[in-house]
Amino acid sequence: MTLSASLRVLNSWKLIEHQNCDSLSTPTQRGFPQVTCYFTKEIFLVYLIFNSSQSQRISWISDIIVVVSPENIETMKTIIEKFGHKRVTVVEGGITRHRSIFNGLKVFAEKEFSSHLLQKPEVVIIHDAVRPFVEEDILSKVVMAAKEHGAAGAIRPLVSTVVASAADGCLDHSLERARYRASEMPQAFLFDVIYEAYQQCTDYDLDYGTECLHLALKYCKTNAKLVEGTADLWKVTYKRDLYAAESIIKDNLSQEVCVITDANETVAQVGFLLPEYLKRQIKVETVSISQSRNDSHLQSIFSGQCYNFVCVNDKKCAIQETQQLVHMLEKSDIPLLHPVVLISVYLDISGNNSFSIGMEELASIKKFARETKKKNILVYGLLIQYKDPSLLQETVNSAAALIMALIKDRNPELIGQLLVA
Amino acid sequence: MTLSASLRVLNSWKLIEHQNCDSLSTPTQRGFPQVTCYFTKEIFLVYLIFNSSQSQRISWISDIIVVVSPENIETMKTIIEKFGHKRVTVVEGGITRHRSIFNGLKVFAEKEFSSHLLQKPEVVIIHDAVRPFVEEDILSKVVMAAKEHGAAGAIRPLVSTVVASAADGCLDHSLERARYRASEMPQAFLFDVIYEAYQQCTDYDLDYGTECLHLALKYCKTNAKLVEGTADLWKVTYKRDLYAAESIIKDNLSQEVCVITDANETVAQVGFLLPEYLKRQIKVETVSISQSRNDSHLQSIFSGQCYNFVCVNDKKCAIQETQQLVHMLEKSDIPLLHPVVLISVYLDISGNNSFSIGMEELASIKKFARETKKKNILVYGLLIQYKDPSLLQETVNSAAALIMALIKDRNPELIGQLLVA
């Protein structure tokens, strides 16, 4: 049993929910029975994207302490309750980084800070909510190093040269870039080391310090091991970082598509061609409709973290077919975690030159899409006209390009639209 | 006369062209007759987005020296020729940053480095191509400071604490974050100061150094003035930075829309309502079609850097109307600089319950959109059904949301599609 927080990308970057993804993968035992991971507040909102890129739960983290500012405590508790997190403890932050972290640590040592005192861990990981793309690998590296050295922290090369200024605002000296590193997060400590450091440090440290490794060195003579981290550890600081995070998450959600077709011969032909084109850009799973009625097969696709589905059929406005898939997706945890894209491809084999569709029909598709969006499933329509077999390849190629565009953008405003390949 | 480089956002981040935007704004004389700006190579590709956020040319920069790696010289020359840049000199870079910059400076001092020796400037600005969002304000600040102090450079607060590691890979000490700054670009120097520094510095400096301010201090005893820069100066380093840059540019392009309507009474009603809804999210200019035939009025909108146009009419597939606007846009410089979004809104006042459109008609719209895309104009269709006046507000609201989504995404795959509000 373990915990992991994840993101729902909602319209216009309203990051307001995360959830427990316990059911989505198999735990891996690594033999860290008593490790605690907790987050300092920083940008509260961004905490919620923690682990969005990390679908596996980390079984060896026993408790997660979330330190948030007083005004956000209720929101955070609501989120935790909604998604059934069992191992998260919310703690009120202080007015500085160090005071917040200290508050978090007290949960394991001072009764008045928690309704039930949590069991003191051997190692604690300290992480920033604003570094949401942390991977298990670096977490386990800093934990291993902390067990050996008492403290450890992730570092990265400096992007810019660091300079010191004199009192007159002019350059005093510049540091040789190669000899220094940026100290990033996560960091890990033997609990006794970091807790003692916080107990001994001064008010000046608590109010103006920024570096936990420094406290461990100054007050416990512990020279932290520095561990090279990956570029993913970057700190979401400016608006541009939110843009970058959005794009990274959308990229992560666009890795795989499941194409569902029925057994009708013509449909099957398109159902064969379409995946061929899609495979050039994305991993493709194909399922027949009869298979899709078999829950267990689709469940295995769901558990593979597929967030994109294409249903190919020859019925105009096949809402019922789509509805069935929506029900199955709802039963899974997939749309809780991230918005799911569902593209209903209508293969027009009538051979009519004029395509006609009633406004009421269009309105009912849009209404259906609006309802489905509330379940975090984005439904789009796509028409492929099957008239001239010699043009089929070009048409299917165009359909594949539209499907990729819809998957990559996940644009909630375009739901319920019928695109034409 | 001055120069400025800009970006065309192309599909999938193929940043391959920039252009001269001389004709787009009025020069402002600031009394810097002899300032030279040049760029070091770093990521060649990203050079091309230099100044994408900065539509005004900077009149007081007299020459721009672009230092690029040998394999990119021909590409760069082709770009400069294509867009008619007159003041750009391309120089071959060295194997390190300092050697590249030194090569750039030699253009003003050593005959063998240039077919024609450029006039030696009083001040040079050194900038990185990978910091494309630099504003005129910081450029003029570092130039003014360099005139007074001999050297000046932009700085930013440190995002992470900086640490020094000991030989065993453990923490040696950490720097107090508040006392240090990240040295960013642009930097400016009296030409004589920086050129002398480069002439005197050692091979070790040229091969391993990273900081021009350090050279000015070490070899010319010049303590550079440090100038606080804005967050825009960040260095495009990782893939996430390209994502961020793309989003920032798209944001910048989504500030204004021009709505063109005809005089028909019903169309005029929608033509009135639609801007009202759009105004909640974007600056809106409205023009009647008769006005739009008057070149000078539209020209004034073009010169205001509007990259989004909405044509409202009651003719199905009004390709001719759209074609006219396309011609006018082509004559302007707007689509050279950035992709232009052109949304043709068809107001269906027939009252028919069933909307029907021939596949050939749809195909011709798509063909037209594909042709227009080659001119960097993205054409989309949008249908508003005007049947029930009581529903008009809701429909127009939905149309406004779709228009905003198309403008913000600028998705080239969706061109030629007919969306329904």
XYZ file of C-alpha atoms in Angstrom, chain B residues 62-384:
323
model
C 23.547 50.048 -36.071
C 24.850 46.556 -36.873
C 23.918 43.023 -35.948
C 26.652 40.408 -36.001
C 25.406 36.817 -35.948
C 28.026 34.267 -34.933
C 27.078 30.781 -36.102
C 28.765 27.428 -36.359
C 30.385 26.671 -39.763
C 27.730 24.121 -40.748
C 24.960 26.692 -40.300
C 26.480 29.641 -42.112
C 24.830 28.951 -45.451
C 21.405 28.443 -43.853
C 21.757 31.702 -42.002
C 22.826 33.574 -45.113
C 19.843 32.194 -47.022
C 17.500 33.422 -44.287
C 19.059 36.870 -44.235
C 18.803 37.164 -48.003
C 15.224 35.888 -48.123
C 14.010 38.498 -45.707
C 16.142 41.321 -47.018
C 18.158 42.046 -43.911
C 20.682 44.742 -44.719
C 22.606 45.164 -41.477
C 23.360 41.605 -40.481
C 26.880 40.257 -40.821
C 27.371 36.518 -40.410
C 30.586 35.402 -38.756
C 31.935 31.900 -38.243
C 31.947 30.845 -34.604
C 34.775 29.208 -32.687
C 34.719 26.002 -30.665
C 33.848 27.774 -27.408
C 31.646 30.648 -26.365
C 34.518 33.084 -25.830
C 36.178 32.187 -29.121
C 32.883 32.827 -30.921
C 32.410 36.199 -29.293
C 36.009 37.161 -30.045
C 35.439 36.260 -33.707
C 32.400 38.521 -33.722
C 34.356 41.449 -32.305
C 37.152 41.069 -34.848
C 34.758 42.188 -37.583
C 35.258 45.729 -36.312
C 38.999 45.561 -35.942
C 40.709 43.031 -38.178
C 40.480 43.249 -41.933
C 40.923 39.552 -42.659
C 37.742 38.725 -40.742
C 35.370 40.627 -42.951
C 35.043 41.517 -46.602
C 34.463 45.103 -45.525
C 35.570 46.334 -42.123
C 32.571 47.639 -40.183
C 32.863 50.965 -38.440
C 34.015 50.436 -34.863
C 31.118 51.086 -32.456
C 31.340 52.915 -29.147
C 29.333 50.197 -27.392
C 28.649 46.542 -28.212
C 25.806 44.484 -26.796
C 26.482 40.773 -26.431
C 23.419 38.559 -26.356
C 22.547 34.865 -26.591
C 20.330 33.627 -29.369
C 18.744 31.363 -26.770
C 17.217 34.326 -24.929
C 14.770 35.377 -27.618
C 12.349 37.436 -25.531
C 14.695 40.283 -24.685
C 13.007 43.694 -24.587
C 14.346 47.054 -25.730
C 14.189 48.360 -22.170
C 16.917 46.082 -20.791
C 19.025 46.578 -23.924
C 19.012 50.329 -23.432
C 19.676 49.964 -19.688
C 22.823 47.880 -20.180
C 24.024 50.226 -22.924
C 23.591 53.319 -20.717
C 25.347 51.567 -17.836
C 28.196 50.407 -20.101
C 28.753 53.978 -21.269
C 29.154 55.033 -17.655
C 30.986 52.008 -16.189
C 32.671 50.464 -19.222
C 30.703 47.230 -18.828
C 27.259 46.116 -17.674
C 25.231 42.943 -17.557
C 21.743 41.753 -16.727
C 21.320 39.702 -13.559
C 18.456 37.702 -12.049
C 17.810 36.281 -8.579
C 18.975 32.679 -8.151
C 16.175 30.127 -8.427
C 18.129 27.429 -6.581
C 20.799 27.582 -3.900
C 24.317 27.148 -5.264
C 26.605 24.576 -3.629
C 30.264 23.652 -3.960
C 31.197 20.003 -3.776
C 34.319 18.508 -2.251
C 36.502 15.990 -4.054
C 34.520 13.067 -2.595
C 31.252 14.314 -4.158
C 29.928 15.543 -0.829
C 28.815 19.045 0.079
C 31.675 21.388 0.818
C 29.665 24.551 1.403
C 26.560 26.274 0.150
C 26.313 29.902 -0.875
C 23.887 32.265 0.789
C 21.367 32.656 -2.001
C 20.532 36.318 -1.323
C 24.164 37.431 -1.770
C 24.552 36.012 -5.270
C 22.869 36.534 -8.607
C 22.630 34.618 -11.857
C 24.489 36.434 -14.599
C 22.249 36.564 -17.650
C 22.362 38.303 -21.004
C 22.350 40.909 -22.560
C 25.634 42.462 -21.545
C 27.099 45.665 -22.964
C 30.671 46.952 -23.132
C 32.621 49.869 -24.412
C 34.092 48.254 -27.496
C 37.643 49.172 -26.501
C 37.224 47.517 -23.096
C 35.899 44.159 -24.246
C 38.142 43.958 -27.300
C 41.239 44.627 -25.193
C 40.088 42.004 -22.671
C 39.778 39.399 -25.419
C 43.159 40.335 -26.898
C 44.871 39.942 -23.543
C 43.146 36.865 -22.219
C 44.767 33.425 -22.185
C 43.921 30.306 -24.144
C 42.654 28.845 -20.884
C 40.166 31.726 -20.602
C 39.080 31.268 -24.198
C 38.617 27.529 -23.802
C 37.070 27.247 -20.338
C 35.651 30.644 -19.396
C 31.964 31.491 -19.610
C 31.698 35.066 -18.368
C 32.518 38.183 -20.388
C 32.124 40.422 -17.320
C 34.884 38.396 -15.683
C 37.264 39.092 -18.590
C 36.552 42.826 -18.442
C 37.298 42.795 -14.713
C 40.415 40.626 -14.925
C 42.101 42.275 -17.900
C 40.762 45.839 -17.909
C 39.984 46.383 -14.212
C 36.452 47.256 -15.252
C 33.838 46.471 -12.590
C 30.673 45.900 -14.605
C 27.436 47.467 -13.451
C 24.876 44.752 -12.686
C 21.373 45.552 -13.911
C 18.271 43.683 -12.685
C 16.621 42.027 -15.691
C 13.145 40.611 -16.105
C 12.149 36.931 -16.117
C 11.871 37.142 -19.926
C 15.640 36.847 -20.195
C 15.591 33.145 -19.371
C 17.780 30.855 -21.439
C 16.054 28.386 -23.739
C 18.017 25.300 -22.736
C 15.812 22.222 -22.499
C 12.924 20.833 -24.506
C 10.553 22.245 -21.899
C 11.886 25.710 -22.715
C 10.894 25.282 -26.345
C 7.400 24.343 -25.170
C 7.316 27.439 -23.000
C 8.553 29.643 -25.840
C 5.883 28.272 -28.167
C 3.148 29.030 -25.626
C 4.463 32.536 -24.968
C 4.510 33.323 -28.685
C 1.009 31.935 -29.146
C -0.126 34.074 -26.216
C 1.414 37.124 -27.823
C -0.391 36.358 -31.081
C -3.758 36.009 -29.308
C -4.067 39.562 -28.049
C -6.286 41.023 -30.768
C -8.862 39.941 -33.337
C -10.385 41.877 -36.202
C -14.055 41.059 -36.918
C -15.306 41.876 -40.424
C -19.069 41.830 -41.086
C -21.334 42.848 -43.944
C -24.280 45.216 -43.806
C -27.082 42.642 -44.030
C -29.309 43.231 -41.023
C -29.192 39.721 -39.493
C -25.483 39.410 -40.120
C -25.028 42.816 -38.555
C -26.845 41.608 -35.431
C -24.435 38.690 -35.039
C -21.649 41.005 -36.120
C -22.568 43.126 -33.115
C -23.065 40.321 -30.580
C -19.978 38.294 -31.427
C -17.475 41.083 -30.642
C -19.265 41.664 -27.346
C -18.499 38.091 -26.283
C -15.001 38.118 -27.709
C -14.174 41.354 -25.886
C -14.257 39.483 -22.600
C -11.110 37.645 -23.628
C -9.365 39.605 -26.349
C -9.055 43.070 -27.831
C -11.510 43.367 -30.750
C -11.455 45.642 -33.810
C -14.607 45.631 -35.928
C -14.701 46.532 -39.598
C -17.559 46.398 -42.096
C -16.931 44.619 -45.370
C -17.285 47.894 -47.262
C -14.593 49.348 -45.019
C -12.485 46.257 -45.511
C -12.452 47.012 -49.238
C -10.830 50.275 -48.309
C -7.225 49.258 -48.135
C -6.062 52.067 -45.891
C -8.387 51.142 -43.026
C -7.333 47.503 -42.988
C -3.716 48.553 -43.445
C -3.940 50.442 -40.186
C -5.182 47.262 -38.494
C -2.404 45.269 -40.130
C 0.176 47.722 -38.886
C -1.281 47.262 -35.395
C 0.042 43.710 -35.412
C -3.271 41.887 -35.546
C -2.818 38.214 -36.397
C -6.431 37.067 -36.194
C -9.367 37.787 -38.486
C -12.995 36.709 -38.362
C -15.199 37.247 -41.453
C -18.934 37.003 -40.771
C -21.223 36.491 -43.777
C -24.368 34.668 -44.829
C -22.982 32.892 -47.857
C -22.165 29.219 -47.485
C -18.503 28.550 -48.260
C -17.754 32.184 -48.967
C -14.393 31.395 -50.463
C -14.418 34.496 -52.641
C -14.922 36.828 -49.694
C -12.186 35.044 -47.830
C -9.944 35.052 -50.881
C -10.125 38.826 -50.992
C -8.884 39.122 -47.410
C -6.177 36.557 -48.109
C -4.922 38.737 -50.965
C -4.828 41.789 -48.731
C -3.009 39.901 -45.998
C -0.499 38.629 -48.514
C 0.245 42.172 -49.594
C 0.960 43.081 -45.964
C 3.910 41.717 -44.002
C 1.709 40.126 -41.336
C 1.787 36.473 -42.495
C 5.525 36.668 -43.128
C 6.130 37.355 -39.483
C 3.700 34.882 -37.905
C 0.927 32.525 -38.989
C -2.346 34.421 -39.363
C -5.654 32.863 -38.281
C -8.595 33.573 -40.566
C -11.989 32.253 -39.488
C -14.784 32.369 -42.019
C -18.056 32.460 -40.081
C -21.074 31.352 -42.085
C -24.345 32.561 -40.662
C -27.086 30.161 -41.793
C -30.324 32.157 -41.859
C -32.231 29.615 -43.959
C -34.000 28.205 -40.912
C -33.564 24.681 -42.266
C -33.467 22.006 -39.652
C -31.085 19.922 -41.655
C -27.735 21.345 -42.566
C -26.372 19.834 -45.717
C -23.154 20.423 -47.502
C -21.710 18.654 -50.507
C -18.534 16.648 -50.081
C -17.147 18.465 -53.103
C -17.830 21.779 -51.424
C -16.059 20.557 -48.274
C -13.195 19.281 -50.397
C -12.838 22.630 -52.133
C -12.717 24.462 -48.799
C -9.994 22.095 -47.621
C -8.060 22.549 -50.840
C -8.327 26.322 -50.505
C -7.145 26.108 -46.883
C -4.163 23.970 -47.884
C -3.142 26.489 -50.538
C -3.587 29.397 -48.145
C -1.521 27.660 -45.498
C 1.460 27.860 -47.825
C 1.143 31.631 -47.436
C 1.219 31.152 -43.647
C -2.512 31.905 -43.307
C -4.599 29.316 -41.420
C -8.217 29.252 -42.600
C -11.019 27.666 -40.543
C -14.799 27.590 -41.104
C -17.462 28.148 -38.456
C -21.216 27.704 -38.864
C -23.670 29.695 -36.779
